[in-house]
XYZ file of N, CA and C in Angstrom:
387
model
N 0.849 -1.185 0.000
C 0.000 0.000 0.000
C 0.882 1.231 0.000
N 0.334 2.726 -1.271
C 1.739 3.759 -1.130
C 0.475 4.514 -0.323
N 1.295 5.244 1.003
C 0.943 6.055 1.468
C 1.682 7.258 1.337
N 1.208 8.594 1.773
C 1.940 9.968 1.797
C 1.323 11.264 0.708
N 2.112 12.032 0.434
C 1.774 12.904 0.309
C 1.506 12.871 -1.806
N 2.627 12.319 -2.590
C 2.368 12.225 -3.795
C 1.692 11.063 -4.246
N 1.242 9.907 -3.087
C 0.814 8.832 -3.714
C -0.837 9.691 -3.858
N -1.160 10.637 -2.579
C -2.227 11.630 -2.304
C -2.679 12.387 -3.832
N -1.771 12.843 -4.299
C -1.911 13.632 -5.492
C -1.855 12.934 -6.872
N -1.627 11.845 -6.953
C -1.576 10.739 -8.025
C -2.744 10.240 -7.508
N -3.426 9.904 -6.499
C -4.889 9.647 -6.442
C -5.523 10.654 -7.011
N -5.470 11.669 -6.490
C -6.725 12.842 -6.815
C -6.851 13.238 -8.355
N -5.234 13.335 -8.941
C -5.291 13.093 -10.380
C -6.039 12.338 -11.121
N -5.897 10.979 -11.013
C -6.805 9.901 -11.087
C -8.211 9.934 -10.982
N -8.573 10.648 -10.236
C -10.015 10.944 -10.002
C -10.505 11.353 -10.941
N -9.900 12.879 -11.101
C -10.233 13.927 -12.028
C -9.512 13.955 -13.012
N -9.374 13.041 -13.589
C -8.433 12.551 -15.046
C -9.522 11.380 -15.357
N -9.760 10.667 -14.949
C -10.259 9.259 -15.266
C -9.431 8.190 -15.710
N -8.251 7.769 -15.234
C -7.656 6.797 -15.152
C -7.165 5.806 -14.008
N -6.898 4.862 -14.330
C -6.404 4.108 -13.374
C -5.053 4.288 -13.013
N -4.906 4.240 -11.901
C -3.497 4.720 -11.513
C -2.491 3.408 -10.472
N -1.649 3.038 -11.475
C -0.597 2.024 -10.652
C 0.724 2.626 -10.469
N 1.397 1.934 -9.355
C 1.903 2.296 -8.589
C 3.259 1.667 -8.469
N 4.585 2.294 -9.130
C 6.028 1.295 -9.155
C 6.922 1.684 -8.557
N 7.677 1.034 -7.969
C 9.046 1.038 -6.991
C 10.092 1.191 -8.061
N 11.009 2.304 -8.030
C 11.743 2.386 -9.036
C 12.990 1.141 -9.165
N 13.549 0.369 -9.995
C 14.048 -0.843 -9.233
C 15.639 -0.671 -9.192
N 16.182 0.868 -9.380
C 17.069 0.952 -9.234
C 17.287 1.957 -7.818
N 15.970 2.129 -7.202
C 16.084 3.410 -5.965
C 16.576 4.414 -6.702
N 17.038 5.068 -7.817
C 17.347 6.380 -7.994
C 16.304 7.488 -8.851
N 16.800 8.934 -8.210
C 15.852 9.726 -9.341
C 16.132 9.625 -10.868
N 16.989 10.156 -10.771
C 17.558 10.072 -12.340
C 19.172 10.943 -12.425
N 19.926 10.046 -12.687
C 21.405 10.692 -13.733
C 21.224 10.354 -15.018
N 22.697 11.290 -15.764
C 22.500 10.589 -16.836
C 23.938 10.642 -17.080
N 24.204 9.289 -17.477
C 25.422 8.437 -17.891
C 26.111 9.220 -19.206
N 26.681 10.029 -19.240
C 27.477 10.285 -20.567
C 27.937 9.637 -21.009
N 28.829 8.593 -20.527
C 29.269 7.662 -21.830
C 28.669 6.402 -22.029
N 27.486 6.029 -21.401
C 26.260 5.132 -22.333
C 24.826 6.123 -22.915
N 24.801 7.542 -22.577
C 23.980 8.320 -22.981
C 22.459 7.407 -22.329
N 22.637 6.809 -21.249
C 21.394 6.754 -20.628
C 21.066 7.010 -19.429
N 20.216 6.868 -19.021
C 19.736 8.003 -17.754
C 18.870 6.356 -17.043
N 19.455 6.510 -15.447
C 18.898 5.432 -14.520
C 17.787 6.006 -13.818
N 17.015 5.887 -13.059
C 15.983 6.037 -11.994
C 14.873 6.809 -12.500
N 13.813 7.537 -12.381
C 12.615 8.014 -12.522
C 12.889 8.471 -13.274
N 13.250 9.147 -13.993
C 13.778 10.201 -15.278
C 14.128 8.907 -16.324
N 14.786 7.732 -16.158
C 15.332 7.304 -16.874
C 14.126 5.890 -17.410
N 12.987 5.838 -16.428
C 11.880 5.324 -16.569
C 10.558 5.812 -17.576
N 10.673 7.044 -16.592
C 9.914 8.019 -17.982
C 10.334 8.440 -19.451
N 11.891 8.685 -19.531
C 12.366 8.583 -20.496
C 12.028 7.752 -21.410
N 12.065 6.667 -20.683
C 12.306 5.555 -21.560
C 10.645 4.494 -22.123
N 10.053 5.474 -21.447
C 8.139 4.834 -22.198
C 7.753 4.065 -20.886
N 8.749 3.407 -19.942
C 8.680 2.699 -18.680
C 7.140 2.915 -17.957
N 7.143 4.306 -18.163
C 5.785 4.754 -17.078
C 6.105 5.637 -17.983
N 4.354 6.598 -17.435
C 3.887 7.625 -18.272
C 4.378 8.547 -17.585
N 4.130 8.846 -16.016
C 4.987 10.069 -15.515
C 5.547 9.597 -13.946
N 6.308 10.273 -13.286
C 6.978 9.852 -11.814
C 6.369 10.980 -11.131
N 6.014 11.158 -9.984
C 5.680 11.762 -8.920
C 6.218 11.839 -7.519
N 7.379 12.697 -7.314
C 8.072 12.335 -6.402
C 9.165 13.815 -6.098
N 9.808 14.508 -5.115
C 10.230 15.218 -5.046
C 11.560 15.308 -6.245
N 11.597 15.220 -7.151
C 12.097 15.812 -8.061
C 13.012 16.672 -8.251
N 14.054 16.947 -8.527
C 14.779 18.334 -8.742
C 14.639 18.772 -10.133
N 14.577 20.283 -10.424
C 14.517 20.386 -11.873
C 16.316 20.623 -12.365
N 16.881 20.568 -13.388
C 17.595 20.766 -13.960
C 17.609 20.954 -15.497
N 19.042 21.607 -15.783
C 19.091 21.758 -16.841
C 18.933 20.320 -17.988
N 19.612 19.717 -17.411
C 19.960 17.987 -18.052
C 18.856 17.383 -18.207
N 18.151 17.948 -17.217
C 16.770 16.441 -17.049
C 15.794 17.676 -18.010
N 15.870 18.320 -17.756
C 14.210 19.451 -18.815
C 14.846 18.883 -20.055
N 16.346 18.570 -21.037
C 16.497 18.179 -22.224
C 15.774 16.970 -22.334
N 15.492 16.260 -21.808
C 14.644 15.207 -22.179
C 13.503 14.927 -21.190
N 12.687 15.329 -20.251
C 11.592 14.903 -19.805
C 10.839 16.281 -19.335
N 9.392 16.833 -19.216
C 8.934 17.954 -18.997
C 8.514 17.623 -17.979
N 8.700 18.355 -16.979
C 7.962 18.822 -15.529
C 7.240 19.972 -15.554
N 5.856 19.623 -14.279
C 4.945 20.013 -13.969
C 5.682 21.504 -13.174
N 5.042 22.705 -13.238
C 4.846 23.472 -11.931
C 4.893 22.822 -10.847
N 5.526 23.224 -9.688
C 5.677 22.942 -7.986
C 4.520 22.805 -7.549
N 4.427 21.200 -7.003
C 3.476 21.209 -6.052
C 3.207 21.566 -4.920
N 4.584 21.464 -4.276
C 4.748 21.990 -3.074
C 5.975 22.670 -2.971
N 5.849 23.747 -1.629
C 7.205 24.135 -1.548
C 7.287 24.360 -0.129
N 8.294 23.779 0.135
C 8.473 23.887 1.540
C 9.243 25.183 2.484
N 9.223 25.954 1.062
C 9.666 27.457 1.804
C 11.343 26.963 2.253
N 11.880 26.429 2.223
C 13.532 26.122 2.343
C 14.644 27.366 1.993
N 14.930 27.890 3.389
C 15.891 29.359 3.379
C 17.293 28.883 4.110
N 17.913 29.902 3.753
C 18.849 29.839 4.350
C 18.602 30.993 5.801
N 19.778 30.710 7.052
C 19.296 31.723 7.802
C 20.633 32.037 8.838
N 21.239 32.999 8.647
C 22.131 33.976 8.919
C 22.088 35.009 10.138
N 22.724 35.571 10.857
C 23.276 36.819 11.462
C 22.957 37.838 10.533
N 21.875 38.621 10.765
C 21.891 39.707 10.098
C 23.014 40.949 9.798
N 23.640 40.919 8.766
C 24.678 42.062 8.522
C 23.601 43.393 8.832
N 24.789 44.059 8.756
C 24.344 45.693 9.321
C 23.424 46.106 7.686
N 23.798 45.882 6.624
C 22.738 46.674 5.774
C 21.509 45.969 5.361
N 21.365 44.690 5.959
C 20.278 43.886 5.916
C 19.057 44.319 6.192
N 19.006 45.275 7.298
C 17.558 45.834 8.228
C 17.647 46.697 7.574
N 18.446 47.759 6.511
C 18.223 48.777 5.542
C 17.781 48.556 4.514
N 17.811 47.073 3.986
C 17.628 47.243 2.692
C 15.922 46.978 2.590
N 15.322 47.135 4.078
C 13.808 47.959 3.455
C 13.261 48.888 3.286
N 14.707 49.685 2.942
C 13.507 50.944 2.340
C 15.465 51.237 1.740
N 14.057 51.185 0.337
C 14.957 51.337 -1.485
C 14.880 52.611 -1.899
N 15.086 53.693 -0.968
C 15.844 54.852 -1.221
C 16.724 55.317 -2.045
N 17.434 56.356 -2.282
C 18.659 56.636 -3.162
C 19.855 56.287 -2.074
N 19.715 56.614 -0.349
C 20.756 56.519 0.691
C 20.758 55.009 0.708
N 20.024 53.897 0.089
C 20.209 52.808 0.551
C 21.348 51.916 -0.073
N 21.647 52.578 -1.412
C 22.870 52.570 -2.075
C 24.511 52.703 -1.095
N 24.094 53.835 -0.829
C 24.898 54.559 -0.197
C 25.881 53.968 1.305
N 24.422 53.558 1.973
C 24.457 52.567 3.613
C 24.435 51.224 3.054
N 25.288 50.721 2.020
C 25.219 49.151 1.937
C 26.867 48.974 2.689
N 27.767 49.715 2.137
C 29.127 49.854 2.505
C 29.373 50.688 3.409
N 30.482 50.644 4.214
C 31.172 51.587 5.287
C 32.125 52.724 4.361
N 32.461 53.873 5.288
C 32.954 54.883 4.738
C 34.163 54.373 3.894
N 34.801 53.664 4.945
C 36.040 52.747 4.231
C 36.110 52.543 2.371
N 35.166 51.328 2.443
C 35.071 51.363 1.186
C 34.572 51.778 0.286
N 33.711 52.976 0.585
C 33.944 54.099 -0.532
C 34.750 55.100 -0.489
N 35.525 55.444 0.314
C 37.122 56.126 0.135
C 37.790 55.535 -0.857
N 37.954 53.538 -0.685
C 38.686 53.111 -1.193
C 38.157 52.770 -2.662
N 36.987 53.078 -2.988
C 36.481 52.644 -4.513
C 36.729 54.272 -5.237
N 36.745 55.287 -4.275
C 36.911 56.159 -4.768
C 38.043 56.796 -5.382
N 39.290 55.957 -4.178
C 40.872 56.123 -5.164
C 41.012 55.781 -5.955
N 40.643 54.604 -5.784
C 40.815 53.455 -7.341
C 40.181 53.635 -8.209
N 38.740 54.770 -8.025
C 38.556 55.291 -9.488
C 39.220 56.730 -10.283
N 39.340 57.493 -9.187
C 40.379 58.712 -9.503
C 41.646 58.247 -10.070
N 42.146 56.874 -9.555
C 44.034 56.826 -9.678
C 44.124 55.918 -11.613
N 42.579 55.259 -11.644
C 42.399 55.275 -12.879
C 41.942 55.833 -13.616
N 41.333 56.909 -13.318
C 40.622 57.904 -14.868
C 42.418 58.819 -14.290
N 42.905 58.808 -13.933
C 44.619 59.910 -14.110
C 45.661 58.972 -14.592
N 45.445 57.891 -14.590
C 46.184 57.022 -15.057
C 45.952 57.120 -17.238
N 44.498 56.899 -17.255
C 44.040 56.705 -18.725
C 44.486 58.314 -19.231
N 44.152 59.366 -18.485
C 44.297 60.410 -18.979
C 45.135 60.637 -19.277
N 46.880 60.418 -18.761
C 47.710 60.685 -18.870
C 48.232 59.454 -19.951
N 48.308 58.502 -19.955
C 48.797 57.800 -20.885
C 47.684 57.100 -22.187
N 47.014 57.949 -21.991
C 46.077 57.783 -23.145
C 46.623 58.983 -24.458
């Protein structure tokens, strides 16, 4: 018996599709690679690829490699997955997109120092230009 959350949505499909819907263990356990030097692709990708089944339902990654040969659906779910950090100092500024917010991303420091290095090159071009 598949229980969970996509066997859930491959039912309800089923419903409102009108088909019968069976249910396979991939028999290699993998999603899908693909083998460059046999140019074939193992696990769910490499099932669908291959006429095996009509489609896989299963957390999925999209990629570049796998969209060349198999089309995926829009996200069913998303689990909102962030990263989460120490807020830097221009972090709590950057809500409000001002002209100063430019300005307060860096310390005085380094715009002194972007500022030599653009003066010491426009006197540099000028002169040996």
């Amino acid at each position: 018996r598949w229980v969970g959350f996509y066997p859930e949505i491959v039912g309800e499909l089923s419903r409102r599709l009108n088909f019968q819907a069976t249910f396979k263990r991939v028999s290699d356990g993998r999603y899908g690679s693909y083998d460059n030097q046999t140019g074939r692709w193992d696990g769910m990708i490499g099932d669908v690829y291959s006429g095996d089944v009509h489609f896989a339902a299963a957390p999925l990654t999209l990629n570049a490699v796998r969209e060349e040969f198999v089309d995926f659906s829009h996200g069913v779910l998303n689990f909102g997955l962030v990263v989460v950090a120490k807020p830097a100092k221009w972090v709590n500024t950057a809500v409000v997109r001002d002209a100063k917010f430019f300005l307060r991303v860096f310390d005085l420091g380094v715009w002194l120092a972007s500022g030599g290095v653009f003066l010491l090159t426009a006197l540099l071009l000028h002169y040996n230009g």
